[in-house]
mmCIF file of C-alpha atoms in Angstrom:
data_model
loop_
_atom_site.group_PDB
_atom_site.id
_atom_site.type_symbol
_atom_site.label_atom_id
_atom_site.label_comp_id
_atom_site.label_asym_id
_atom_site.label_seq_id
_atom_site.Cartn_x
_atom_site.Cartn_y
_atom_site.Cartn_z
ATOM 1 C CA MET U 1 32.856 -29.003 35.311
ATOM 2 C CA GLN U 2 32.702 -27.275 32.235
ATOM 3 C CA PRO U 3 35.378 -26.219 30.421
ATOM 4 C CA ALA U 4 35.322 -22.377 30.841
ATOM 5 C CA PRO U 5 35.042 -19.953 27.773
ATOM 6 C CA LYS U 6 38.239 -18.235 26.204
ATOM 7 C CA ILE U 7 38.975 -15.098 26.519
ATOM 8 C CA THR U 8 39.155 -13.160 23.287
ATOM 9 C CA ARG U 9 41.193 -10.560 22.889
ATOM 10 C CA ARG U 10 39.023 -7.415 20.497
ATOM 11 C CA LYS U 11 40.279 -5.217 18.436
ATOM 12 C CA LEU U 12 41.903 -1.628 18.729
ATOM 13 C CA SER U 13 38.993 -0.998 16.662
ATOM 14 C CA ASP U 14 36.591 -2.691 19.029
ATOM 15 C CA GLU U 15 38.148 -0.037 21.927
ATOM 16 C CA VAL U 16 38.013 3.032 20.605
ATOM 17 C CA PHE U 17 34.799 2.708 19.377
ATOM 18 C CA ASP U 18 33.895 2.163 22.962
ATOM 19 C CA ARG U 19 35.507 5.077 24.033
ATOM 20 C CA LEU U 20 33.189 7.031 21.770
ATOM 21 C CA TYR U 21 30.372 6.098 21.772
ATOM 22 C CA GLU U 22 29.665 6.118 25.582
ATOM 23 C CA MET U 23 31.582 9.691 26.069
ATOM 24 C CA ILE U 24 28.569 10.675 22.890
ATOM 25 C CA GLU U 25 26.236 8.939 24.972
ATOM 26 C CA ALA U 26 26.959 10.112 27.981
ATOM 27 C CA GLY U 27 26.340 14.000 26.259
ATOM 28 C CA GLN U 28 30.669 14.614 25.613
ATOM 29 C CA TYR U 29 29.814 15.166 22.562
ATOM 30 C CA LYS U 30 26.642 16.936 21.461
ATOM 31 C CA PRO U 31 24.550 16.472 18.578
ATOM 32 C CA GLY U 32 26.862 19.287 16.335
ATOM 33 C CA ASP U 33 30.082 18.885 18.041
ATOM 34 C CA THR U 34 32.380 17.814 16.378
ATOM 35 C CA LEU U 35 35.178 14.427 17.621
ATOM 36 C CA PRO U 36 39.098 15.038 18.237
ATOM 37 C CA SER U 37 40.381 14.891 14.793
ATOM 38 C CA GLU U 38 42.065 11.322 13.525
ATOM 39 C CA ARG U 39 46.364 12.412 15.025
ATOM 40 C CA GLU U 40 44.718 13.735 18.804
ATOM 41 C CA LEU U 41 43.151 10.238 19.187
ATOM 42 C CA MET U 42 45.696 8.610 18.443
ATOM 43 C CA ASP U 43 47.290 9.816 20.702
ATOM 44 C CA SER U 44 45.314 9.504 22.820
ATOM 45 C CA TYR U 45 44.314 6.656 22.788
ATOM 46 C CA GLY U 46 48.010 5.108 21.756
ATOM 47 C CA VAL U 47 46.509 3.102 19.106
ATOM 48 C CA GLY U 48 47.053 3.762 15.284
ATOM 49 C CA ARG U 49 45.457 5.084 12.200
ATOM 50 C CA PRO U 50 43.833 2.421 11.568
ATOM 51 C CA ALA U 51 41.930 1.236 14.070
ATOM 52 C CA ILE U 52 40.632 4.992 14.361
ATOM 53 C CA ARG U 53 39.154 5.113 10.801
ATOM 54 C CA GLU U 54 37.380 1.714 11.775
ATOM 55 C CA ALA U 55 35.809 2.995 14.561
ATOM 56 C CA MET U 56 34.720 6.063 12.787
ATOM 57 C CA GLN U 57 33.264 4.267 10.141
ATOM 58 C CA THR U 58 31.194 1.478 12.316
ATOM 59 C CA LEU U 59 30.058 5.294 14.110
ATOM 60 C CA GLU U 60 29.284 6.400 10.844
ATOM 61 C CA ARG U 61 26.724 3.640 9.704
ATOM 62 C CA ILE U 62 25.040 3.448 12.795
ATOM 63 C CA GLY U 63 24.236 7.482 12.398
ATOM 64 C CA LEU U 64 25.758 8.579 14.820
ATOM 65 C CA VAL U 65 28.684 11.132 13.161
ATOM 66 C CA GLU U 66 29.167 12.046 9.819
ATOM 67 C CA ILE U 67 32.278 12.532 8.174
ATOM 68 C CA ASN U 68 32.964 14.328 4.923
ATOM 69 C CA HIS U 69 36.636 14.357 3.548
ATOM 70 C CA GLY U 70 39.265 16.655 4.980
ATOM 71 C CA GLN U 71 36.331 18.119 7.905
ATOM 72 C CA ARG U 72 36.493 15.985 11.098
ATOM 73 C CA PRO U 73 33.408 13.726 12.016
ATOM 74 C CA LYS U 74 31.318 16.450 13.063
ATOM 75 C CA VAL U 75 28.630 14.477 16.055
ATOM 76 C CA LEU U 76 24.413 13.888 14.600
ATOM 77 C CA GLN U 77 20.842 13.589 15.963
ATOM 78 C CA PRO U 78 19.822 10.911 16.216
ATOM 79 C CA THR U 79 16.254 9.913 14.061
ATOM 80 C CA ALA U 80 14.169 7.884 13.550
ATOM 81 C CA VAL U 81 15.274 7.163 9.495
ATOM 82 C CA GLY U 82 19.286 6.783 11.664
ATOM 83 C CA LEU U 83 17.047 3.909 13.530
ATOM 84 C CA MET U 84 15.276 1.911 10.551
ATOM 85 C CA SER U 85 19.397 2.373 8.699
ATOM 86 C CA GLN U 86 20.881 0.516 11.726
ATOM 87 C CA ILE U 87 18.935 -2.570 10.609
ATOM 88 C CA ASP U 88 19.148 -2.456 7.301
ATOM 89 C CA LEU U 89 21.361 -5.169 6.477
ATOM 90 C CA THR U 90 20.009 -7.406 8.916
ATOM 91 C CA ALA U 91 16.710 -7.223 7.789
ATOM 92 C CA ARG U 92 17.954 -8.005 3.542
ATOM 93 C CA HIS U 93 19.522 -11.023 5.056
ATOM 94 C CA MET U 94 16.601 -12.218 7.263
ATOM 95 C CA LEU U 95 14.420 -11.901 4.579
ATOM 96 C CA ALA U 96 16.807 -13.394 1.995
ATOM 97 C CA SER U 97 17.722 -15.918 3.290
ATOM 98 C CA SER U 98 13.307 -16.906 5.328
ATOM 99 C CA PRO U 99 10.805 -17.012 3.351
ATOM 100 C CA GLN U 100 8.695 -17.293 5.948
ATOM 101 C CA SER U 101 9.801 -14.292 7.949
ATOM 102 C CA LEU U 102 8.571 -12.743 3.833
ATOM 103 C CA GLU U 103 5.646 -13.443 4.856
ATOM 104 C CA GLN U 104 5.547 -12.603 7.819
ATOM 105 C CA LEU U 105 6.191 -8.836 7.199
ATOM 106 C CA LYS U 106 3.740 -8.723 4.572
ATOM 107 C CA GLU U 107 1.800 -9.089 7.456
ATOM 108 C CA ALA U 108 2.713 -6.558 9.140
ATOM 109 C CA ARG U 109 2.707 -4.195 6.555
ATOM 110 C CA THR U 110 -0.839 -4.833 6.501
ATOM 111 C CA PHE U 111 -1.259 -4.147 10.034
ATOM 112 C CA PHE U 112 0.976 -1.266 10.120
ATOM 113 C CA GLU U 113 -1.022 -0.249 6.800
ATOM 114 C CA LEU U 114 -4.238 0.199 8.364
ATOM 115 C CA GLY U 115 -3.168 1.270 11.794
ATOM 116 C CA MET U 116 -1.751 3.704 10.114
ATOM 117 C CA VAL U 117 -4.926 5.578 7.800
ATOM 118 C CA GLU U 118 -7.395 4.699 11.125
ATOM 119 C CA LYS U 119 -4.099 7.402 12.731
ATOM 120 C CA ALA U 120 -4.013 9.745 9.198
ATOM 121 C CA THR U 121 -7.137 9.535 8.592
ATOM 122 C CA GLY U 122 -7.904 11.800 12.391
ATOM 123 C CA GLN U 123 -5.723 14.193 11.770
ATOM 124 C CA ALA U 124 -5.500 14.818 8.256
ATOM 125 C CA SER U 125 -4.869 18.803 7.080
ATOM 126 C CA ALA U 126 -5.554 20.640 4.044
ATOM 127 C CA ALA U 127 -2.018 20.827 2.838
ATOM 128 C CA ASP U 128 -1.801 16.978 3.559
ATOM 129 C CA ILE U 129 -4.572 15.815 1.823
ATOM 130 C CA ALA U 130 -3.306 17.933 -0.682
ATOM 131 C CA HIS U 131 0.052 16.301 -0.925
ATOM 132 C CA LEU U 132 -1.848 13.045 -1.263
ATOM 133 C CA ARG U 133 -3.950 14.098 -4.165
ATOM 134 C CA GLU U 134 0.019 16.219 -5.588
ATOM 135 C CA LEU U 135 0.681 12.006 -5.806
ATOM 136 C CA LEU U 136 -1.785 10.068 -6.901
ATOM 137 C CA GLU U 137 -1.945 12.853 -9.831
ATOM 138 C CA GLN U 138 2.387 11.973 -10.275
ATOM 139 C CA GLN U 139 1.314 8.510 -10.027
ATOM 140 C CA ARG U 140 -0.889 8.739 -12.937
ATOM 141 C CA GLY U 141 1.251 10.772 -14.920
ATOM 142 C CA HIS U 142 3.564 7.897 -14.708
ATOM 143 C CA LEU U 143 0.600 5.082 -16.371
ATOM 144 C CA ASN U 144 1.702 3.072 -19.127
ATOM 145 C CA GLY U 145 4.893 4.438 -18.775
ATOM 146 C CA ASP U 146 8.016 4.237 -16.052
ATOM 147 C CA ALA U 147 6.781 1.093 -14.306
ATOM 148 C CA GLN U 148 9.869 2.218 -11.646
ATOM 149 C CA ALA U 149 9.004 5.497 -11.226
ATOM 150 C CA PHE U 150 5.127 3.843 -10.607
ATOM 151 C CA ILE U 151 5.992 1.624 -8.312
ATOM 152 C CA GLU U 152 8.506 4.932 -5.954
ATOM 153 C CA VAL U 153 5.144 7.614 -6.486
ATOM 154 C CA ASP U 154 2.780 3.990 -4.872
ATOM 155 C CA MET U 155 5.562 3.875 -1.980
ATOM 156 C CA ALA U 156 5.986 7.711 -1.687
ATOM 157 C CA PHE U 157 1.968 7.786 -1.265
ATOM 158 C CA HIS U 158 2.076 5.084 1.597
ATOM 159 C CA THR U 159 5.380 6.566 3.303
ATOM 160 C CA ALA U 160 3.006 9.577 3.561
ATOM 161 C CA ILE U 161 -0.431 8.661 4.717
ATOM 162 C CA ALA U 162 2.185 8.085 7.726
ATOM 163 C CA GLY U 163 4.101 10.828 7.715
ATOM 164 C CA ILE U 164 0.423 12.446 8.751
ATOM 165 C CA THR U 165 0.457 11.023 11.416
ATOM 166 C CA ARG U 166 3.610 12.935 12.917
ATOM 167 C CA ASN U 167 5.379 10.545 13.899
ATOM 168 C CA PRO U 168 8.683 9.906 12.086
ATOM 169 C CA ILE U 169 8.980 6.770 14.085
ATOM 170 C CA PHE U 170 5.862 5.739 11.694
ATOM 171 C CA MET U 171 7.327 7.345 8.825
ATOM 172 C CA ALA U 172 10.251 5.830 8.980
ATOM 173 C CA THR U 173 9.238 2.515 9.104
ATOM 174 C CA SER U 174 6.541 2.838 6.573
ATOM 175 C CA GLN U 175 10.346 3.382 4.667
ATOM 176 C CA ALA U 176 12.065 0.734 5.529
ATOM 177 C CA MET U 177 8.865 -1.987 5.165
ATOM 178 C CA LEU U 178 8.415 -1.173 1.562
ATOM 179 C CA GLY U 179 11.644 -0.220 0.864
ATOM 180 C CA TRP U 180 12.793 -4.491 1.485
ATOM 181 C CA LEU U 181 9.000 -5.068 -0.175
ATOM 182 C CA ALA U 182 9.756 -3.963 -3.149
ATOM 183 C CA ARG U 183 13.554 -5.725 -2.877
ATOM 184 C CA PHE U 184 11.971 -8.872 -2.578
ATOM 185 C CA HIS U 185 8.673 -8.550 -4.269
ATOM 186 C CA ALA U 186 8.377 -5.148 -6.214
ATOM 187 C CA SER U 187 4.831 -7.779 -7.702
ATOM 188 C CA LEU U 188 4.073 -6.602 -4.109
ATOM 189 C CA LEU U 189 3.262 -2.961 -5.057
ATOM 190 C CA HIS U 190 3.151 -2.788 -8.801
ATOM 191 C CA TRP U 191 0.785 -5.361 -10.507
ATOM 192 C CA GLU U 192 0.755 -4.962 -14.934
ATOM 193 C CA GLY U 193 -1.393 -4.341 -16.501
ATOM 194 C CA ASN U 194 -3.879 -3.405 -13.073
ATOM 195 C CA GLU U 195 -2.461 0.721 -12.105
ATOM 196 C CA ASP U 196 -6.172 2.180 -13.439
ATOM 197 C CA ILE U 197 -7.281 -0.348 -10.281
ATOM 198 C CA THR U 198 -4.267 1.196 -8.249
ATOM 199 C CA LEU U 199 -5.398 4.987 -8.734
ATOM 200 C CA LEU U 200 -9.087 4.036 -8.116
ATOM 201 C CA GLU U 201 -8.321 2.355 -4.423
ATOM 202 C CA HIS U 202 -5.791 5.638 -3.908
ATOM 203 C CA ALA U 203 -8.592 8.092 -5.210
ATOM 204 C CA LYS U 204 -10.941 5.748 -2.477
ATOM 205 C CA ILE U 205 -8.803 5.867 -0.373
ATOM 206 C CA ILE U 206 -7.942 10.081 -0.441
ATOM 207 C CA ASP U 207 -11.722 10.617 -0.282
ATOM 208 C CA CYS U 208 -12.133 8.811 3.124
ATOM 209 C CA ILE U 209 -9.116 10.261 4.577
ATOM 210 C CA GLU U 210 -10.578 14.049 3.349
ATOM 211 C CA GLN U 211 -14.081 13.638 4.814
ATOM 212 C CA GLY U 212 -13.449 11.970 7.886
ATOM 213 C CA ASP U 213 -14.117 8.693 8.233
ATOM 214 C CA LYS U 214 -11.776 5.986 10.469
ATOM 215 C CA GLU U 215 -13.958 2.941 9.882
ATOM 216 C CA ALA U 216 -14.042 3.527 5.502
ATOM 217 C CA ALA U 217 -10.755 4.660 5.298
ATOM 218 C CA VAL U 218 -9.026 1.093 7.362
ATOM 219 C CA GLU U 219 -11.905 -0.759 4.783
ATOM 220 C CA GLU U 220 -10.407 0.924 1.663
ATOM 221 C CA MET U 221 -6.903 0.466 2.598
ATOM 222 C CA ARG U 222 -7.241 -3.499 3.681
ATOM 223 C CA LYS U 223 -9.197 -3.503 0.016
ATOM 224 C CA HIS U 224 -6.447 -2.682 -1.231
ATOM 225 C CA LEU U 225 -3.756 -4.639 0.158
ATOM 226 C CA GLU U 226 -5.916 -8.397 0.276
ATOM 227 C CA ARG U 227 -5.916 -7.753 -3.363
ATOM 228 C CA ALA U 228 -2.562 -6.289 -3.329
ATOM 229 C CA ARG U 229 -1.784 -10.090 -1.806
ATOM 230 C CA LEU U 230 -4.252 -11.992 -4.409
ATOM 231 C CA LEU U 231 -2.978 -11.404 -6.869
ATOM 232 C CA TYR U 232 0.660 -11.665 -5.689
ATOM 233 C CA SER U 233 -0.435 -15.304 -4.954
ATOM 234 C CA LEU U 234 -2.107 -15.610 -8.128
ATOM 235 C CA ASN U 235 0.617 -14.843 -10.449
ATOM 236 C CA SER U 236 3.304 -17.102 -8.246
#
């Protein structure tokens, strides 16, 4: 007979977290509502201030509450950005410790970008096109100048394409993936000496989106991303 696993004692803060989480999930506290004060929670649960504060910090970290000094914690409306932020630290650790995971991220990003540009091409408005062209001009303004600013606008350009889909989960996913790539391999987003080519490719992608040509938009995006991977491979 296998020995039974030992029963471990849970931290008080975990118990407090579970109770508050269940109340929020059940709708007892809705977005915009404030939670009881630290003193009220201490009296209700019979625990000390450290347990309450640690539980609150966990709720804040996963995007369920907002904590401001001198005010009671406020329950937040869950968002796609908050959802992605919950896995951010775990994703960073995975990418830092596993070269295979980084390669998988690059592959996933390509698959995602091609899908996003196809969907965006089918529903882009004139305002969306104008925004993309504005980002292109911002990026052009950083040509032969601030490399970090060039990268940031590059990321904003690709995130804007995801934003045209009107799906906040797509946009949050785009921001997350680009952020991870920028952290571990900024060279995948920016190649010194090839900025002019990047701008030209972005311009072609915008033209295809504006013309409503999904097939051409996907092909231009594919060539853009494949060039990035090729240059990275040659320089790594």
